[in-house]
């Protein structure tokens, strides 16, 4: 990970959020490649994937209230809403994955505390799954902000809810599984019918 990029993001988040840098937390959500089986995960096939060193970063500060405010280094405007007023349908802007993460977590977990954050790293190269990377990053940050201790399997399902049910895409579980289950110097094999991985 580029240390200069990380420290710059922490400083910017602290400055805009009005907090000391030591209060800023970081989620690193890697991009992925899929050597075998891309686009057959939603058909419940067998796939392989690897997480990359290149990653999306989300610097955030948990809040005591329900306000969610997120800025992007890659897109204009700030997304802001209260957790209790998160729309049931995506408005169609870059904040849809953030709102989808809130909507997914509200289904089975209590989320009452919001956050302020800045996201950096939407990939300009297709095929690396930046959408799953940002969805996973938002989930992990909201979980930390609300003291939720969820494992990879729960987050794989939550990210599926973001993409399939909130955004409306016909995706499978390859992308988020690769992000959450990969190990350094290893190839992940995933059976999308049983969700068994190795």
Backbone as a printed PyTorch tensor [residue, N CA C, xyz], in Angstrom:
tensor([[[  0.8430,  -1.1780,   0.0000],
         [  0.0000,   0.0000,   0.0000],
         [  0.8840,   1.2350,   0.0000]],

        [[  0.4960,   2.2570,  -0.7530],
         [  1.2500,   3.4990,  -0.8300],
         [  1.0700,   4.2830,   0.4670]],

        [[  2.1410,   4.3850,   1.2570],
         [  2.0650,   5.0360,   2.5600],
         [  1.7540,   6.5250,   2.4310]],

        [[  2.2980,   7.1920,   1.4040],
         [  2.0110,   8.6140,   1.2070],
         [  0.5340,   8.8490,   0.9260]],

        [[ -0.0420,   7.9890,   0.1050],
         [ -1.4750,   8.0930,  -0.1980],
         [ -2.3030,   7.9100,   1.0700]],

        [[ -1.9250,   6.9390,   1.8750],
         [ -2.6550,   6.6650,   3.1150],
         [ -2.5780,   7.8460,   4.0750]],

        [[ -1.3620,   8.3500,   4.3040],
         [ -1.1980,   9.4500,   5.2510],
         [ -1.8800,  10.7210,   4.7660]],

        [[ -1.8390,  10.9720,   3.4710],
         [ -2.5270,  12.1280,   2.9050],
         [ -4.0290,  12.0300,   3.1330]],

        [[ -4.5770,  10.8380,   2.9500],
         [ -6.0070,  10.6330,   3.1530],
         [ -6.3810,  10.8070,   4.6200]],

        [[ -5.5590,  10.3050,   5.5190],
         [ -5.8120,  10.4600,   6.9580],
         [ -5.8010,  11.9400,   7.3380]],

        [[ -4.7960,  12.6770,   6.8580],
         [ -4.7090,  14.1050,   7.1790],
         [ -5.9210,  14.8710,   6.6520]],

        [[ -6.3110,  14.5690,   5.4190],
         [ -7.4620,  15.2520,   4.8210],
         [ -8.7440,  14.9510,   5.5960]],

        [[ -8.9320,  13.7040,   5.9680],
         [-10.1330,  13.3140,   6.7100],
         [-10.1600,  13.9760,   8.0810]],

        [[ -9.0220,  14.0330,   8.7470],
         [ -8.9460,  14.6880,  10.0540],
         [ -9.2580,  16.1710,   9.9400]],

        [[ -8.6990,  16.8110,   8.9200],
         [ -8.9060,  18.2450,   8.7350],
         [-10.3740,  18.5600,   8.4380]],

        [[-10.9550,  17.8640,   7.4650],
         [-12.3420,  18.1380,   7.0770],
         [-13.3100,  17.7080,   8.1770]],

        [[-12.9790,  16.6130,   8.8610],
         [-13.8470,  16.1190,   9.9250],
         [-13.6750,  16.8200,  11.2580]],

        [[-12.6250,  17.6510,  11.3830],
         [-12.4000,  18.3930,  12.6140],
         [-11.9960,  17.5250,  13.7890]],

        [[-11.1700,  16.5030,  13.5030],
         [-10.7150,  15.5970,  14.5650],
         [ -9.2060,  15.4210,  14.4530]],

        [[ -8.5370,  14.9700,  15.5120],
         [ -7.1140,  14.6740,  15.3880],
         [ -6.8810,  13.4450,  14.5090]],

        [[ -5.7410,  13.3830,  13.8240],
         [ -5.4760,  12.2460,  12.9240],
         [ -5.5800,  10.8780,  13.6020]],

        [[ -5.2640,  10.8020,  14.8870],
         [ -5.3170,   9.4960,  15.5580],
         [ -6.7480,   8.9660,  15.7170]],

        [[ -7.7490,   9.8290,  15.5060],
         [ -9.1400,   9.3740,  15.5770],
         [ -9.6510,   8.8120,  14.2540]],

        [[ -8.8580,   8.9490,  13.2000],
         [ -9.2840,   8.4760,  11.8700],
         [ -8.9760,   6.9910,  11.7390]],

        [[ -9.9640,   6.2430,  11.3170],
         [ -9.7920,   4.8080,  11.0700],
         [ -9.7440,   4.5680,   9.5630]],

        [[ -9.1300,   3.4430,   9.1840],
         [ -8.9520,   3.1180,   7.7580],
         [ -9.5050,   1.7280,   7.4560]],

        [[-10.2250,   1.6490,   6.3560],
         [-10.5780,   0.3520,   5.7690],
         [ -9.8630,   0.2700,   4.4360]],

        [[ -9.1510,  -0.8270,   4.2290],
         [ -8.4960,  -1.1140,   2.9510],
         [ -9.2420,  -2.2670,   2.3020]],

        [[ -9.8040,  -2.0180,   1.1300],
         [-10.5970,  -3.0300,   0.4400],
         [ -9.9750,  -3.2820,  -0.9330]],

        [[ -9.3430,  -4.4320,  -1.1230],
         [ -8.5760,  -4.6590,  -2.3570],
         [ -9.4560,  -4.8840,  -3.5850]],

        [[ -8.8750,  -4.5600,  -4.7340],
         [ -9.4790,  -4.9610,  -5.9940],
         [ -9.1460,  -6.4370,  -6.2150]],

        [[ -9.7290,  -7.0340,  -7.2590],
         [ -9.4940,  -8.4620,  -7.4880],
         [ -9.4180,  -8.7710,  -8.9680]],

        [[ -8.7720,  -9.8710,  -9.2880],
         [ -8.8100, -10.4270, -10.6370],
         [ -9.3820, -11.8290, -10.5490]],

        [[ -9.9360, -12.2900, -11.6600],
         [-10.5960, -13.5880, -11.6860],
         [-10.0420, -14.4020, -12.8540]],

        [[ -9.0430, -15.2670, -12.6010],
         [ -8.4500, -16.0410, -13.6970],
         [ -9.4070, -17.0390, -14.3470]],

        [[-10.3920, -17.5430, -13.6010],
         [-11.2680, -18.5850, -14.1290],
         [-12.6940, -18.3760, -13.6440]],

        [[-13.6200, -18.3110, -14.5610],
         [-15.0280, -18.3660, -14.1930],
         [-15.7380, -17.0450, -14.0340]],

        [[-15.1380, -15.9420, -14.4760],
         [-15.8400, -14.6620, -14.3580],
         [-17.1930, -14.7360, -15.0590]],

        [[-18.1950, -14.1550, -14.4460],
         [-19.5570, -14.0800, -14.9750],
         [-20.3030, -15.4150, -14.9270]],

        [[-19.7400, -16.4170, -14.2770],
         [-20.5310, -17.6340, -14.0560],
         [-20.8770, -17.7890, -12.5820]],

        [[-20.4470, -16.8510, -11.7350],
         [-20.7770, -16.9550, -10.3130],
         [-22.2800, -16.8160, -10.0850]],

        [[-22.9320, -15.9250, -10.8600],
         [-24.3830, -15.7780, -10.6930],
         [-25.1480, -16.9450, -11.3090]],

        [[-24.4220, -17.8380, -12.0020],
         [-25.0230, -19.0800, -12.4960],
         [-24.6350, -20.2560, -11.6060]],

        [[-24.0370, -19.9320, -10.4350],
         [-23.6720, -20.9060,  -9.4020],
         [-22.5770, -21.8570,  -9.8530]],

        [[-21.6390, -21.3510, -10.6480],
         [-20.5240, -22.1630, -11.1100],
         [-19.3310, -22.1250, -10.1700]],

        [[-18.2290, -22.7390, -10.6210],
         [-16.9670, -22.7320,  -9.8920],
         [-16.0830, -21.6220, -10.4540]],

        [[-15.4740, -20.8520,  -9.5700],
         [-14.6720, -19.7050,  -9.9860],
         [-13.3920, -19.6420,  -9.1580]],

        [[-12.4260, -18.8790,  -9.6670],
         [-11.2200, -18.5980,  -8.8950],
         [-10.9920, -17.0890,  -8.8970]],

        [[-10.3120, -16.6120,  -7.8690],
         [-10.0320, -15.1900,  -7.7780],
         [ -8.8280, -14.9150,  -6.9190]],

        [[ -8.2430, -13.7280,  -7.0910],
         [ -7.1020, -13.2870,  -6.2740],
         [ -7.2830, -11.8140,  -5.9550]],

        [[ -7.0590, -11.4480,  -4.7000],
         [ -7.0490, -10.0370,  -4.3230],
         [ -5.7080,  -9.4290,  -4.7200]],

        [[ -5.7330,  -8.1500,  -5.0630],
         [ -4.5390,  -7.4440,  -5.4980],
         [ -4.0040,  -6.5340,  -4.3950]],

        [[ -2.7590,  -6.1110,  -4.5520],
         [ -2.2130,  -5.0950,  -3.6500],
         [ -2.9360,  -3.7680,  -3.8510]],

        [[ -3.3050,  -3.4710,  -5.0710],
         [ -4.0270,  -2.2350,  -5.3630],
         [ -5.3880,  -2.2850,  -4.6800]],

        [[ -5.7550,  -1.1880,  -3.9880],
         [ -6.9540,  -1.2460,  -3.1610],
         [ -7.6350,   0.1090,  -3.0650]],

        [[ -8.9000,   0.0600,  -2.7350],
         [ -9.6680,   1.2390,  -2.3820],
         [ -9.4420,   1.5140,  -0.8980]],

        [[ -9.2890,   2.7740,  -0.5230],
         [ -9.1320,   3.1650,   0.8720],
         [-10.3250,   3.9980,   1.3060]],

        [[-10.8040,   3.7440,   2.5050],
         [-11.8720,   4.5440,   3.0880],
         [-11.4310,   4.9780,   4.4730]],

        [[-11.1680,   6.2740,   4.6230],
         [-10.8030,   6.8500,   5.9170],
         [-12.0700,   7.4120,   6.5430]],

        [[-12.3090,   7.0830,   7.8090],
         [-13.5690,   7.5000,   8.4160],
         [-13.4060,   7.7440,   9.9120]],

        [[-14.3730,   8.4760,  10.4370],
         [-14.4510,   8.7640,  11.8720],
         [-15.8670,   8.4350,  12.3210]],

        [[-16.0420,   7.5060,  13.2590],
         [-17.3880,   7.2100,  13.7600],
         [-18.0010,   8.4420,  14.4310]],

        [[-19.3040,   8.5670,  14.3210],
         [-20.0300,   9.6670,  14.9450],
         [-20.8830,   9.1380,  16.0900]],

        [[-21.2690,  10.0300,  16.9890],
         [-22.1450,   9.6550,  18.0890],
         [-23.6090,   9.7020,  17.6670]],

        [[-23.9190,  10.4470,  16.5860],
         [-25.3020,  10.5410,  16.1220],
         [-25.4940,   9.6960,  14.8640]],

        [[-26.6240,   9.8700,  14.1970],
         [-26.9730,   8.9980,  13.0560],
         [-26.5960,   9.5890,  11.7060]],

        [[-25.8810,  10.7120,  11.6980],
         [-25.5420,  11.3530,  10.4360],
         [-24.4270,  10.6050,   9.7030]],

        [[-24.6270,  10.3710,   8.4290],
         [-23.6060,   9.7780,   7.5560],
         [-23.2140,  10.8500,   6.5380]],

        [[-21.9260,  11.1940,   6.5200],
         [-21.3950,  12.1710,   5.5530],
         [-20.1600,  11.5560,   4.9190]],

        [[-20.1620,  11.4450,   3.5950],
         [-19.0170,  10.8570,   2.9050],
         [-18.6710,  11.7050,   1.6890]],

        [[-17.3840,  11.9640,   1.5320],
         [-16.8560,  12.6370,   0.3640],
         [-15.9970,  11.6510,  -0.4210]],

        [[-15.7730,  11.9710,  -1.6830],
         [-14.9630,  11.1180,  -2.5470],
         [-13.8620,  11.9430,  -3.1910]],

        [[-12.6790,  11.3630,  -3.2910],
         [-11.6070,  11.9980,  -4.0400],
         [-11.7850,  11.8160,  -5.5440]],

        [[-12.7720,  11.0380,  -5.9320],
         [-12.9530,  10.6910,  -7.3370],
         [-14.2340,  11.2270,  -7.9550]],

        [[-15.1860,  11.6200,  -7.1100],
         [-16.4700,  12.1160,  -7.5950],
         [-16.8320,  13.3940,  -6.8590]],

        [[-17.5590,  14.3080,  -7.5180],
         [-17.9120,  15.5720,  -6.8690],
         [-19.0610,  15.4150,  -5.8750]],

        [[-19.2170,  16.4330,  -5.0500],
         [-20.3210,  16.5540,  -4.0910],
         [-20.1290,  15.6110,  -2.9080]],

        [[-20.8390,  15.9130,  -1.8570],
         [-20.8150,  15.1000,  -0.6400],
         [-22.1440,  14.3720,  -0.5150]],

        [[-22.0860,  13.1340,  -0.0870],
         [-23.3020,  12.3700,   0.1920],
         [-23.5770,  12.4930,   1.6870]],

        [[-24.7750,  12.9260,   2.0500],
         [-25.1210,  13.1040,   3.4560],
         [-26.5740,  12.7030,   3.6840]],

        [[-26.8060,  11.9270,   4.7240],
         [-28.1570,  11.5340,   5.1160],
         [-28.1090,  10.9660,   6.5290]],

        [[-29.2420,  10.8970,   7.1670],
         [-29.3310,  10.2440,   8.4720],
         [-29.7400,   8.7860,   8.2680]],

        [[-29.2120,   7.9210,   9.1220],
         [-29.4710,   6.4930,   8.9600],
         [-30.9630,   6.1900,   8.8820]],

        [[-31.7440,   6.8840,   9.7030],
         [-33.1810,   6.6060,   9.7400],
         [-33.9100,   7.1220,   8.5050]],

        [[-33.2380,   7.9300,   7.6920],
         [-33.8570,   8.4640,   6.4750],
         [-33.1780,   7.9590,   5.2030]],

        [[-32.4580,   6.8700,   5.3050],
         [-31.8240,   6.2830,   4.1230],
         [-32.9160,   5.8030,   3.1670]],

        [[-32.8840,   6.2370,   1.9070],
         [-33.9660,   5.8580,   0.9790],
         [-33.9840,   4.3650,   0.6840]],

        [[-35.1890,   3.8600,   0.4290],
         [-35.3640,   2.4370,   0.1280],
         [-34.9160,   2.0800,  -1.2840]],

        [[-34.7910,   3.0850,  -2.1470],
         [-34.3840,   2.8530,  -3.5340],
         [-33.2240,   3.7790,  -3.8710]],

        [[-32.2700,   3.3250,  -4.6750],
         [-31.0940,   4.1480,  -4.9830],
         [-31.4470,   5.3710,  -5.8180]],

        [[-30.9920,   6.5630,  -5.4060],
         [-31.2470,   7.7630,  -6.2070],
         [-30.4810,   7.7960,  -7.5250]],

        [[-29.4040,   7.0130,  -7.6310],
         [-28.6820,   6.9430,  -8.9000],
         [-27.4480,   7.8060,  -8.9650]],

        [[-26.7710,   8.0010,  -7.8310],
         [-25.5040,   8.7340,  -7.8340],
         [-24.4220,   7.8750,  -7.1680]],

        [[-23.2150,   8.4430,  -6.9970],
         [-22.1060,   7.6340,  -6.4930],
         [-22.3150,   7.1800,  -5.0520]],

        [[-23.2910,   7.7270,  -4.3520],
         [-23.5640,   7.3100,  -2.9830],
         [-24.4680,   6.0990,  -2.8450]],

        [[-24.8740,   5.5060,  -3.9710],
         [-25.8030,   4.3750,  -3.8890],
         [-25.2240,   3.1890,  -3.1270]],

        [[-23.9240,   2.9200,  -3.2740],
         [-23.3410,   1.7820,  -2.5480],
         [-23.2770,   2.0490,  -1.0530]],

        [[-23.0860,   3.3120,  -0.6710],
         [-23.1240,   3.6810,   0.7410],
         [-24.5260,   3.4880,   1.3020]],

        [[-25.5140,   3.9800,   0.5840],
         [-26.8990,   3.8000,   1.0370],
         [-27.2790,   2.3150,   1.0490]],

        [[-26.7830,   1.5780,   0.0570],
         [-27.0650,   0.1440,   0.0090],
         [-26.4700,  -0.5910,   1.1890]],

        [[-25.2840,  -0.1680,   1.6440],
         [-24.6750,  -0.7860,   2.8220],
         [-25.5260,  -0.5430,   4.0590]],

        [[-26.0430,   0.6700,   4.2000],
         [-26.9330,   0.9750,   5.3200],
         [-28.1940,   0.1200,   5.2410]],

        [[-28.7880,   0.0560,   4.0460],
         [-30.0180,  -0.7160,   3.8680],
         [-29.7940,  -2.2010,   4.1700]],

        [[-28.6530,  -2.7490,   3.7450],
         [-28.3620,  -4.1610,   4.0070],
         [-28.1740,  -4.4160,   5.4920]],

        [[-27.4420,  -3.5470,   6.1710],
         [-27.2050,  -3.7330,   7.6040],
         [-28.4740,  -3.5590,   8.4270]],

        [[-29.3590,  -2.7180,   7.9790],
         [-30.6100,  -2.4990,   8.7270],
         [-31.4960,  -3.7420,   8.7260]],

        [[-31.2870,  -4.6350,   7.7870],
         [-32.1440,  -5.8210,   7.6940],
         [-32.0060,  -6.7490,   8.9000]],

        [[-30.7730,  -6.9020,   9.3850],
         [-30.6130,  -7.8630,  10.4720],
         [-29.7800,  -7.3680,  11.6280]],

        [[-29.3060,  -6.1430,  11.5430],
         [-28.4020,  -5.6150,  12.5600],
         [-28.7940,  -4.1800,  12.8690]],

        [[-28.5910,  -3.7780,  14.0910],
         [-28.8970,  -2.4050,  14.4620],
         [-27.7660,  -1.4640,  14.0760]],

        [[-28.0620,  -0.4440,  13.3280],
         [-27.0850,   0.5950,  13.0270],
         [-27.6880,   1.9330,  13.4240]],

        [[-27.1500,   2.5220,  14.4770],
         [-27.6660,   3.7870,  14.9740],
         [-26.6660,   4.9130,  14.8990]],

        [[-25.3710,   4.5590,  14.7360],
         [-24.3270,   5.5760,  14.6990],
         [-23.7850,   5.7210,  13.2860]],

        [[-23.6970,   6.9700,  12.8490],
         [-23.2010,   7.2620,  11.5200],
         [-21.6940,   7.4490,  11.5070]],

        [[-21.2000,   8.1070,  10.4620],
         [-19.7660,   8.3330,  10.3250],
         [-19.5250,   9.4870,   9.3680]],

        [[-18.3150,  10.0310,   9.4250],
         [-17.8280,  10.9340,   8.3960],
         [-16.6340,  10.2590,   7.7450]],

        [[-16.5440,  10.3200,   6.4250],
         [-15.4140,   9.6680,   5.7800],
         [-15.1040,  10.2230,   4.4080]],

        [[-13.9220,   9.8540,   3.9310],
         [-13.4980,  10.1860,   2.5730],
         [-13.0150,   8.8950,   1.9130]],

        [[-13.5460,   8.6120,   0.7350],
         [-13.1880,   7.3970,   0.0070],
         [-12.2540,   7.7650,  -1.1400]],

        [[-11.2700,   6.9050,  -1.3770],
         [-10.2710,   7.1580,  -2.4130],
         [ -9.9210,   5.8580,  -3.1140]],

        [[-10.0900,   5.8520,  -4.4510],
         [ -9.5550,   4.7040,  -5.1570],
         [-10.4700,   4.0100,  -6.1140]],

        [[-11.5040,   4.6630,  -6.6250],
         [-12.2740,   4.0060,  -7.6620],
         [-11.3530,   3.7270,  -8.8360]],

        [[-11.2960,   2.4960,  -9.2480],
         [-10.3680,   2.1040, -10.3070],
         [-10.8620,   2.5770, -11.6620]],

        [[ -9.9530,   3.0990, -12.4490],
         [-10.2840,   3.4800, -13.8240],
         [-10.0830,   2.3190, -14.7890]],

        [[ -9.6450,   1.1830, -14.2760],
         [ -9.4360,  -0.0040, -15.0970],
         [-10.5880,  -0.9640, -14.8590]],

        [[-11.2620,  -1.3810, -15.9210],
         [-12.3850,  -2.2920, -15.7780],
         [-11.9320,  -3.6940, -15.3730]],

        [[-12.8670,  -4.4400, -14.7820],
         [-12.6050,  -5.8360, -14.4620],
         [-11.9360,  -6.0940, -13.1330]],

        [[-11.7190,  -5.0420, -12.3060],
         [-11.0690,  -5.2430, -11.0070],
         [-12.0720,  -5.2170,  -9.8600]],

        [[-13.3340,  -4.9710, -10.1570],
         [-14.4190,  -4.9870,  -9.1940],
         [-14.3240,  -3.8860,  -8.1540]],

        [[-14.2550,  -2.6480,  -8.6140],
         [-14.2530,  -1.5220,  -7.6830],
         [-15.5960,  -1.3800,  -6.9810]],

        [[-16.6900,  -1.8370,  -7.6090],
         [-17.9960,  -1.7190,  -6.9570],
         [-18.0730,  -2.5910,  -5.7110]],

        [[-17.6110,  -3.8190,  -5.7890],
         [-17.6010,  -4.6770,  -4.6050],
         [-16.6180,  -4.1530,  -3.5660]],

        [[-15.4920,  -3.6180,  -4.0090],
         [-14.5140,  -3.0740,  -3.0690],
         [-15.1080,  -1.9410,  -2.2500]],

        [[-15.8460,  -1.0390,  -2.9030],
         [-16.4220,   0.0760,  -2.1590],
         [-17.5800,  -0.3950,  -1.2790]],

        [[-18.3760,  -1.3370,  -1.7530],
         [-19.4550,  -1.8710,  -0.9210],
         [-18.9320,  -2.5200,   0.3390]],

        [[-17.8950,  -3.3370,   0.2070],
         [-17.2840,  -3.9890,   1.3690],
         [-16.6920,  -2.9520,   2.3080]],

        [[-16.0160,  -1.9340,   1.7580],
         [-15.4200,  -0.8920,   2.6040],
         [-16.4850,  -0.1860,   3.4430]],

        [[-17.5960,   0.1780,   2.8170],
         [-18.6620,   0.8560,   3.5560],
         [-19.2460,  -0.0550,   4.6390]],

        [[-19.4590,  -1.3140,   4.3130],
         [-19.9770,  -2.2490,   5.3130],
         [-19.0510,  -2.3310,   6.5300]],

        [[-17.7580,  -2.5260,   6.2750],
         [-16.8130,  -2.6850,   7.3840],
         [-16.7340,  -1.4250,   8.2370]],

        [[-16.7710,  -0.2460,   7.6000],
         [-16.7120,   1.0050,   8.3550],
         [-17.9710,   1.2020,   9.2050]],

        [[-19.1270,   0.9400,   8.6410],
         [-20.3700,   1.0660,   9.4040],
         [-20.4250,   0.0590,  10.5500]],

        [[-19.9050,  -1.1390,  10.3110],
         [-19.8690,  -2.1460,  11.3740],
         [-18.9600,  -1.6990,  12.5100]],

        [[-17.7790,  -1.1960,  12.1900],
         [-16.8860,  -0.6910,  13.2330],
         [-17.5240,   0.4480,  14.0030]],

        [[-18.1840,   1.3460,  13.2940],
         [-18.8120,   2.5020,  13.9350],
         [-19.9430,   2.1000,  14.8690]],

        [[-20.5190,   0.9200,  14.6430],
         [-21.6430,   0.4500,  15.4490],
         [-21.3000,  -0.7720,  16.2990]],

        [[-20.0070,  -1.0400,  16.4550],
         [-19.5400,  -2.1540,  17.2960],
         [-20.1430,  -3.4900,  16.8880]],

        [[-20.2650,  -3.6980,  15.5820],
         [-20.7540,  -4.9760,  15.0610],
         [-19.5600,  -5.8310,  14.6590]],

        [[-19.5160,  -7.0560,  15.1270],
         [-18.4130,  -7.9600,  14.8350],
         [-18.9120,  -9.0560,  13.8940]],

        [[-18.9100,  -8.7430,  12.5940],
         [-19.4080,  -9.6880,  11.6000],
         [-18.2420, -10.3040,  10.8450]],

        [[-18.3880, -11.5550,  10.4800],
         [-17.3340, -12.2670,   9.7750],
         [-17.4550, -12.1500,   8.2700]],

        [[-16.4990, -12.7490,   7.5480],
         [-16.5130, -12.6740,   6.0810],
         [-17.7960, -13.2100,   5.4460]],

        [[-18.3230, -14.3060,   5.9560],
         [-19.5080, -14.8870,   5.3200],
         [-20.7190, -13.9720,   5.4440]],

        [[-20.8740, -13.3380,   6.6170],
         [-21.9700, -12.3820,   6.7770],
         [-21.7980, -11.1950,   5.8210]],

        [[-20.5580, -10.7390,   5.6690],
         [-20.3240,  -9.5870,   4.8040],
         [-20.4340,  -9.9320,   3.3210]],

        [[-20.1270, -11.1530,   2.9630],
         [-20.3610, -11.5910,   1.5780],
         [-21.8510, -11.4940,   1.2580]],

        [[-22.6770, -11.9680,   2.1690],
         [-24.1260, -11.9060,   1.9540],
         [-24.6250, -10.4610,   1.9760]],

        [[-24.1080,  -9.6410,   2.8780],
         [-24.5260,  -8.2420,   2.9350],
         [-24.1590,  -7.5010,   1.6480]],

        [[-22.9670,  -7.7610,   1.1210],
         [-22.5970,  -7.0980,  -0.1290],
         [-23.4470,  -7.6110,  -1.2940]],

        [[-23.8240,  -8.8720,  -1.2500],
         [-24.7470,  -9.3860,  -2.2720],
         [-26.0740,  -8.6340,  -2.2120]],

        [[-26.5510,  -8.3540,  -0.9990],
         [-27.7980,  -7.5940,  -0.8500],
         [-27.6690,  -6.1950,  -1.4410]],

        [[-26.5080,  -5.5500,  -1.2260],
         [-26.2850,  -4.2200,  -1.8060],
         [-26.4480,  -4.2860,  -3.3240]],

        [[-25.7110,  -5.2120,  -3.9360],
         [-25.6710,  -5.2440,  -5.4060],
         [-26.9450,  -5.8000,  -6.0230]],

        [[-27.4530,  -6.9120,  -5.4850],
         [-28.6170,  -7.5580,  -6.0990],
         [-29.9290,  -6.8560,  -5.7620]],

        [[-30.1170,  -6.5410,  -4.4920],
         [-31.4370,  -6.0880,  -4.0610],
         [-31.5570,  -4.5790,  -3.9330]],

        [[-30.4610,  -3.8810,  -3.5960],
         [-30.5650,  -2.4230,  -3.5080],
         [-30.2450,  -1.7660,  -4.8490]],

        [[-29.0910,  -2.1280,  -5.4270],
         [-28.6980,  -1.5320,  -6.7050],
         [-29.4720,  -2.1560,  -7.8670]],

        [[-29.7490,  -3.4610,  -7.7820],
         [-30.5160,  -4.1390,  -8.8260],
         [-29.6740,  -4.8170,  -9.8810]],

        [[-28.4340,  -5.1880,  -9.5410],
         [-27.5560,  -5.8760, -10.4870],
         [-27.6940,  -7.3820, -10.3430]],

        [[-27.4290,  -8.1080, -11.4180],
         [-27.5080,  -9.5640, -11.3890],
         [-26.1140, -10.1420, -11.1640]],

        [[-25.5240,  -9.8000, -10.0330],
         [-24.1730, -10.2740,  -9.7030],
         [-24.2430, -11.5170,  -8.8290]],

        [[-23.1590, -12.2830,  -8.8550],
         [-23.0170, -13.3910,  -7.9280],
         [-22.1730, -12.9660,  -6.7350]],

        [[-21.4540, -13.9280,  -6.1510],
         [-20.6970, -13.6480,  -4.9260],
         [-19.1850, -13.7080,  -5.1340]],

        [[-18.7360, -13.7980,  -6.3780],
         [-17.3020, -13.9060,  -6.6470],
         [-16.5190, -12.7070,  -6.1190]],

        [[-16.9610, -11.5010,  -6.4520],
         [-16.1570, -10.3150,  -6.1670],
         [-15.9400, -10.1200,  -4.6700]],

        [[-17.0310, -10.0550,  -3.9190],
         [-16.8890,  -9.8240,  -2.4830],
         [-16.2370, -11.0080,  -1.7700]],

        [[-16.4500, -12.2200,  -2.2750],
         [-15.7900, -13.3910,  -1.6730],
         [-14.2800, -13.3010,  -1.8460]],

        [[-13.8450, -12.9050,  -3.0470],
         [-12.4120, -12.7750,  -3.3010],
         [-11.8060, -11.6870,  -2.4190]],

        [[-12.5060, -10.5600,  -2.2750],
         [-12.0210,  -9.4730,  -1.4270],
         [-11.8940,  -9.9260,   0.0270]],

        [[-12.8820, -10.6480,   0.5190],
         [-12.9430, -10.9660,   1.9440],
         [-12.2500, -12.2700,   2.3330]],

        [[-12.0700, -13.1900,   1.3950],
         [-11.5210, -14.5080,   1.7450],
         [-10.1140, -14.7630,   1.2200]],

        [[ -9.6000, -13.9060,   0.3480],
         [ -8.2800, -14.1580,  -0.2430],
         [ -7.1710, -14.1060,   0.8020]],

        [[ -6.0980, -14.8230,   0.5140],
         [ -4.8930, -14.8230,   1.3540],
         [ -3.6930, -14.5350,   0.4560]],

        [[ -2.6890, -13.9000,   1.0320],
         [ -1.5030, -13.5260,   0.2720],
         [ -0.8740, -14.7560,  -0.3890]],

        [[ -0.4750, -14.6100,  -1.6510],
         [  0.2080, -15.6490,  -2.4300],
         [ -0.6220, -16.9240,  -2.5900]],

        [[ -1.9400, -16.7750,  -2.5620],
         [ -2.8130, -17.9320,  -2.7320],
         [ -3.9050, -17.5980,  -3.7520]],

        [[ -4.3830, -18.6320,  -4.4320],
         [ -5.5120, -18.5180,  -5.3460],
         [ -6.7450, -19.0480,  -4.6320]],

        [[ -7.8170, -18.2800,  -4.6490],
         [ -9.0670, -18.6950,  -4.0160],
         [ -9.9110, -19.4790,  -5.0110]],

        [[-10.3920, -20.6490,  -4.6020],
         [-11.3710, -21.4000,  -5.3840],
         [-12.6940, -21.3300,  -4.6430]],

        [[-13.7580, -20.9930,  -5.3740],
         [-15.0700, -20.8140,  -4.7610],
         [-16.1200, -21.5870,  -5.5480]],

        [[-16.8600, -22.4340,  -4.8540],
         [-18.0240, -23.0960,  -5.4230],
         [-19.2260, -22.2080,  -5.1050]],

        [[-19.7570, -21.5460,  -6.1070],
         [-20.8160, -20.5660,  -5.8590],
         [-22.1630, -21.2090,  -5.5540]],

        [[-22.2900, -22.5120,  -5.8050],
         [-23.5370, -23.1940,  -5.4510],
         [-23.5850, -23.4950,  -3.9580]],

        [[-22.4620, -23.9630,  -3.4030],
         [-22.4190, -24.3340,  -1.9770],
         [-21.7890, -23.2460,  -1.1150]],

        [[-21.1200, -22.2660,  -1.7370],
         [-20.3220, -21.2100,  -1.1040],
         [-19.0910, -21.7640,  -0.4010]],

        [[-18.7110, -23.0200,  -0.6980],
         [-17.5000, -23.5780,  -0.1180],
         [-16.2860, -22.9710,  -0.8150]],

        [[-15.2690, -22.5960,  -0.0160],
         [-14.0790, -21.9920,  -0.5980],
         [-12.8330, -22.6390,  -0.0350]],

        [[-11.7470, -22.5440,  -0.8200],
         [-10.4420, -23.0220,  -0.3370],
         [ -9.3550, -22.2680,  -1.0740]]])
